[in-house]
């Protein structure tokens, strides 16, 4: 391998692994918080849809 290829390999490794490490650190410092309260209308629609029989195709 030439010196240029080795340098490009090292640069790409640093970019990929550095991005992974940076994203892990960012998510540990600022985790995503989900909404604690759900929309009651959406919950009701989901419950109504679950109570209906499953549609099937007669082919």
mmCIF file with all atom_site columns, C-alpha atoms in Angstrom:
data_model
loop_
_atom_site.group_PDB
_atom_site.id
_atom_site.type_symbol
_atom_site.label_atom_id
_atom_site.label_alt_id
_atom_site.label_comp_id
_atom_site.label_asym_id
_atom_site.label_entity_id
_atom_site.label_seq_id
_atom_site.pdbx_PDB_ins_code
_atom_site.Cartn_x
_atom_site.Cartn_y
_atom_site.Cartn_z
_atom_site.occupancy
_atom_site.B_iso_or_equiv
_atom_site.pdbx_formal_charge
_atom_site.auth_seq_id
_atom_site.auth_comp_id
_atom_site.auth_asym_id
_atom_site.auth_atom_id
_atom_site.pdbx_PDB_model_num
ATOM 1  C CA . UNK A 1 1  ? 0.000   0.000   0.000  1.00 0.00 ? 1  UNK A CA 1
ATOM 2  C CA . UNK A 1 2  ? 1.167   3.461   -0.753 1.00 0.00 ? 2  UNK A CA 1
ATOM 3  C CA . UNK A 1 3  ? 1.472   6.183   1.846  1.00 0.00 ? 3  UNK A CA 1
ATOM 4  C CA . UNK A 1 4  ? -1.528  8.011   0.370  1.00 0.00 ? 4  UNK A CA 1
ATOM 5  C CA . UNK A 1 5  ? -3.708  4.905   0.706  1.00 0.00 ? 5  UNK A CA 1
ATOM 6  C CA . UNK A 1 6  ? -2.678  4.417   4.335  1.00 0.00 ? 6  UNK A CA 1
ATOM 7  C CA . UNK A 1 7  ? -3.385  8.063   5.153  1.00 0.00 ? 7  UNK A CA 1
ATOM 8  C CA . UNK A 1 8  ? -6.829  7.857   3.500  1.00 0.00 ? 8  UNK A CA 1
ATOM 9  C CA . UNK A 1 9  ? -7.539  4.620   5.395  1.00 0.00 ? 9  UNK A CA 1
ATOM 10 C CA . UNK A 1 10 ? -6.667  6.286   8.691  1.00 0.00 ? 10 UNK A CA 1
ATOM 11 C CA . UNK A 1 11 ? -8.755  9.355   7.858  1.00 0.00 ? 11 UNK A CA 1
ATOM 12 C CA . UNK A 1 12 ? -11.789 7.234   6.992  1.00 0.00 ? 12 UNK A CA 1
ATOM 13 C CA . UNK A 1 13 ? -11.399 5.115   10.136 1.00 0.00 ? 13 UNK A CA 1
ATOM 14 C CA . UNK A 1 14 ? -11.160 8.252   12.289 1.00 0.00 ? 14 UNK A CA 1
ATOM 15 C CA . UNK A 1 15 ? -14.257 9.738   10.634 1.00 0.00 ? 15 UNK A CA 1
ATOM 16 C CA . UNK A 1 16 ? -16.376 6.592   11.048 1.00 0.00 ? 16 UNK A CA 1
ATOM 17 C CA . UNK A 1 17 ? -15.304 5.644   14.578 1.00 0.00 ? 17 UNK A CA 1
ATOM 18 C CA . UNK A 1 18 ? -15.151 9.280   15.674 1.00 0.00 ? 18 UNK A CA 1
ATOM 19 C CA . UNK A 1 19 ? -18.712 9.804   14.473 1.00 0.00 ? 19 UNK A CA 1
ATOM 20 C CA . UNK A 1 20 ? -19.854 6.709   16.326 1.00 0.00 ? 20 UNK A CA 1
ATOM 21 C CA . UNK A 1 21 ? -18.173 7.804   19.545 1.00 0.00 ? 21 UNK A CA 1
ATOM 22 C CA . UNK A 1 22 ? -19.494 11.364  19.182 1.00 0.00 ? 22 UNK A CA 1
ATOM 23 C CA . UNK A 1 23 ? -23.055 10.127  18.642 1.00 0.00 ? 23 UNK A CA 1
ATOM 24 C CA . UNK A 1 24 ? -22.848 7.830   21.681 1.00 0.00 ? 24 UNK A CA 1
ATOM 25 C CA . UNK A 1 25 ? -21.590 10.687  23.851 1.00 0.00 ? 25 UNK A CA 1
ATOM 26 C CA . UNK A 1 26 ? -24.266 13.043  22.516 1.00 0.00 ? 26 UNK A CA 1
ATOM 27 C CA . UNK A 1 27 ? -27.078 10.546  23.211 1.00 0.00 ? 27 UNK A CA 1
ATOM 28 C CA . UNK A 1 28 ? -25.781 9.839   26.713 1.00 0.00 ? 28 UNK A CA 1
ATOM 29 C CA . UNK A 1 29 ? -25.677 13.556  27.530 1.00 0.00 ? 29 UNK A CA 1
ATOM 30 C CA . UNK A 1 30 ? -29.003 14.452  25.867 1.00 0.00 ? 30 UNK A CA 1
ATOM 31 C CA . UNK A 1 31 ? -31.235 11.369  25.639 1.00 0.00 ? 31 UNK A CA 1
ATOM 32 C CA . UNK A 1 32 ? -34.430 11.619  23.650 1.00 0.00 ? 32 UNK A CA 1
ATOM 33 C CA . UNK A 1 33 ? -37.439 12.018  25.892 1.00 0.00 ? 33 UNK A CA 1
ATOM 34 C CA . UNK A 1 34 ? -40.711 10.518  24.770 1.00 0.00 ? 34 UNK A CA 1
ATOM 35 C CA . UNK A 1 35 ? -44.016 12.161  25.464 1.00 0.00 ? 35 UNK A CA 1
ATOM 36 C CA . UNK A 1 36 ? -45.430 10.867  28.713 1.00 0.00 ? 36 UNK A CA 1
ATOM 37 C CA . UNK A 1 37 ? -49.007 11.645  27.731 1.00 0.00 ? 37 UNK A CA 1
ATOM 38 C CA . UNK A 1 38 ? -50.695 10.088  24.731 1.00 0.00 ? 38 UNK A CA 1
ATOM 39 C CA . UNK A 1 39 ? -53.488 11.680  22.783 1.00 0.00 ? 39 UNK A CA 1
ATOM 40 C CA . UNK A 1 40 ? -56.733 10.158  24.175 1.00 0.00 ? 40 UNK A CA 1
ATOM 41 C CA . UNK A 1 41 ? -58.407 10.316  20.762 1.00 0.00 ? 41 UNK A CA 1
ATOM 42 C CA . UNK A 1 42 ? -55.660 8.246   19.186 1.00 0.00 ? 42 UNK A CA 1
ATOM 43 C CA . UNK A 1 43 ? -55.777 5.722   22.029 1.00 0.00 ? 43 UNK A CA 1
ATOM 44 C CA . UNK A 1 44 ? -59.544 5.371   21.632 1.00 0.00 ? 44 UNK A CA 1
ATOM 45 C CA . UNK A 1 45 ? -59.214 4.871   17.849 1.00 0.00 ? 45 UNK A CA 1
ATOM 46 C CA . UNK A 1 46 ? -56.554 2.211   18.398 1.00 0.00 ? 46 UNK A CA 1
ATOM 47 C CA . UNK A 1 47 ? -58.765 0.363   20.886 1.00 0.00 ? 47 UNK A CA 1
ATOM 48 C CA . UNK A 1 48 ? -61.748 0.502   18.526 1.00 0.00 ? 48 UNK A CA 1
ATOM 49 C CA . UNK A 1 49 ? -59.623 -0.802  15.647 1.00 0.00 ? 49 UNK A CA 1
ATOM 50 C CA . UNK A 1 50 ? -58.295 -3.638  17.829 1.00 0.00 ? 50 UNK A CA 1
ATOM 51 C CA . UNK A 1 51 ? -61.841 -4.668  18.747 1.00 0.00 ? 51 UNK A CA 1
ATOM 52 C CA . UNK A 1 52 ? -62.868 -5.065  15.086 1.00 0.00 ? 52 UNK A CA 1
ATOM 53 C CA . UNK A 1 53 ? -62.393 -8.435  13.408 1.00 0.00 ? 53 UNK A CA 1
ATOM 54 C CA . UNK A 1 54 ? -59.302 -8.801  11.302 1.00 0.00 ? 54 UNK A CA 1
ATOM 55 C CA . UNK A 1 55 ? -59.992 -8.241  7.593  1.00 0.00 ? 55 UNK A CA 1
ATOM 56 C CA . UNK A 1 56 ? -59.136 -11.135 5.333  1.00 0.00 ? 56 UNK A CA 1
ATOM 57 C CA . UNK A 1 57 ? -58.945 -11.678 1.616  1.00 0.00 ? 57 UNK A CA 1
ATOM 58 C CA . UNK A 1 58 ? -60.946 -14.420 -0.016 1.00 0.00 ? 58 UNK A CA 1
ATOM 59 C CA . UNK A 1 59 ? -58.802 -15.249 -3.025 1.00 0.00 ? 59 UNK A CA 1
#
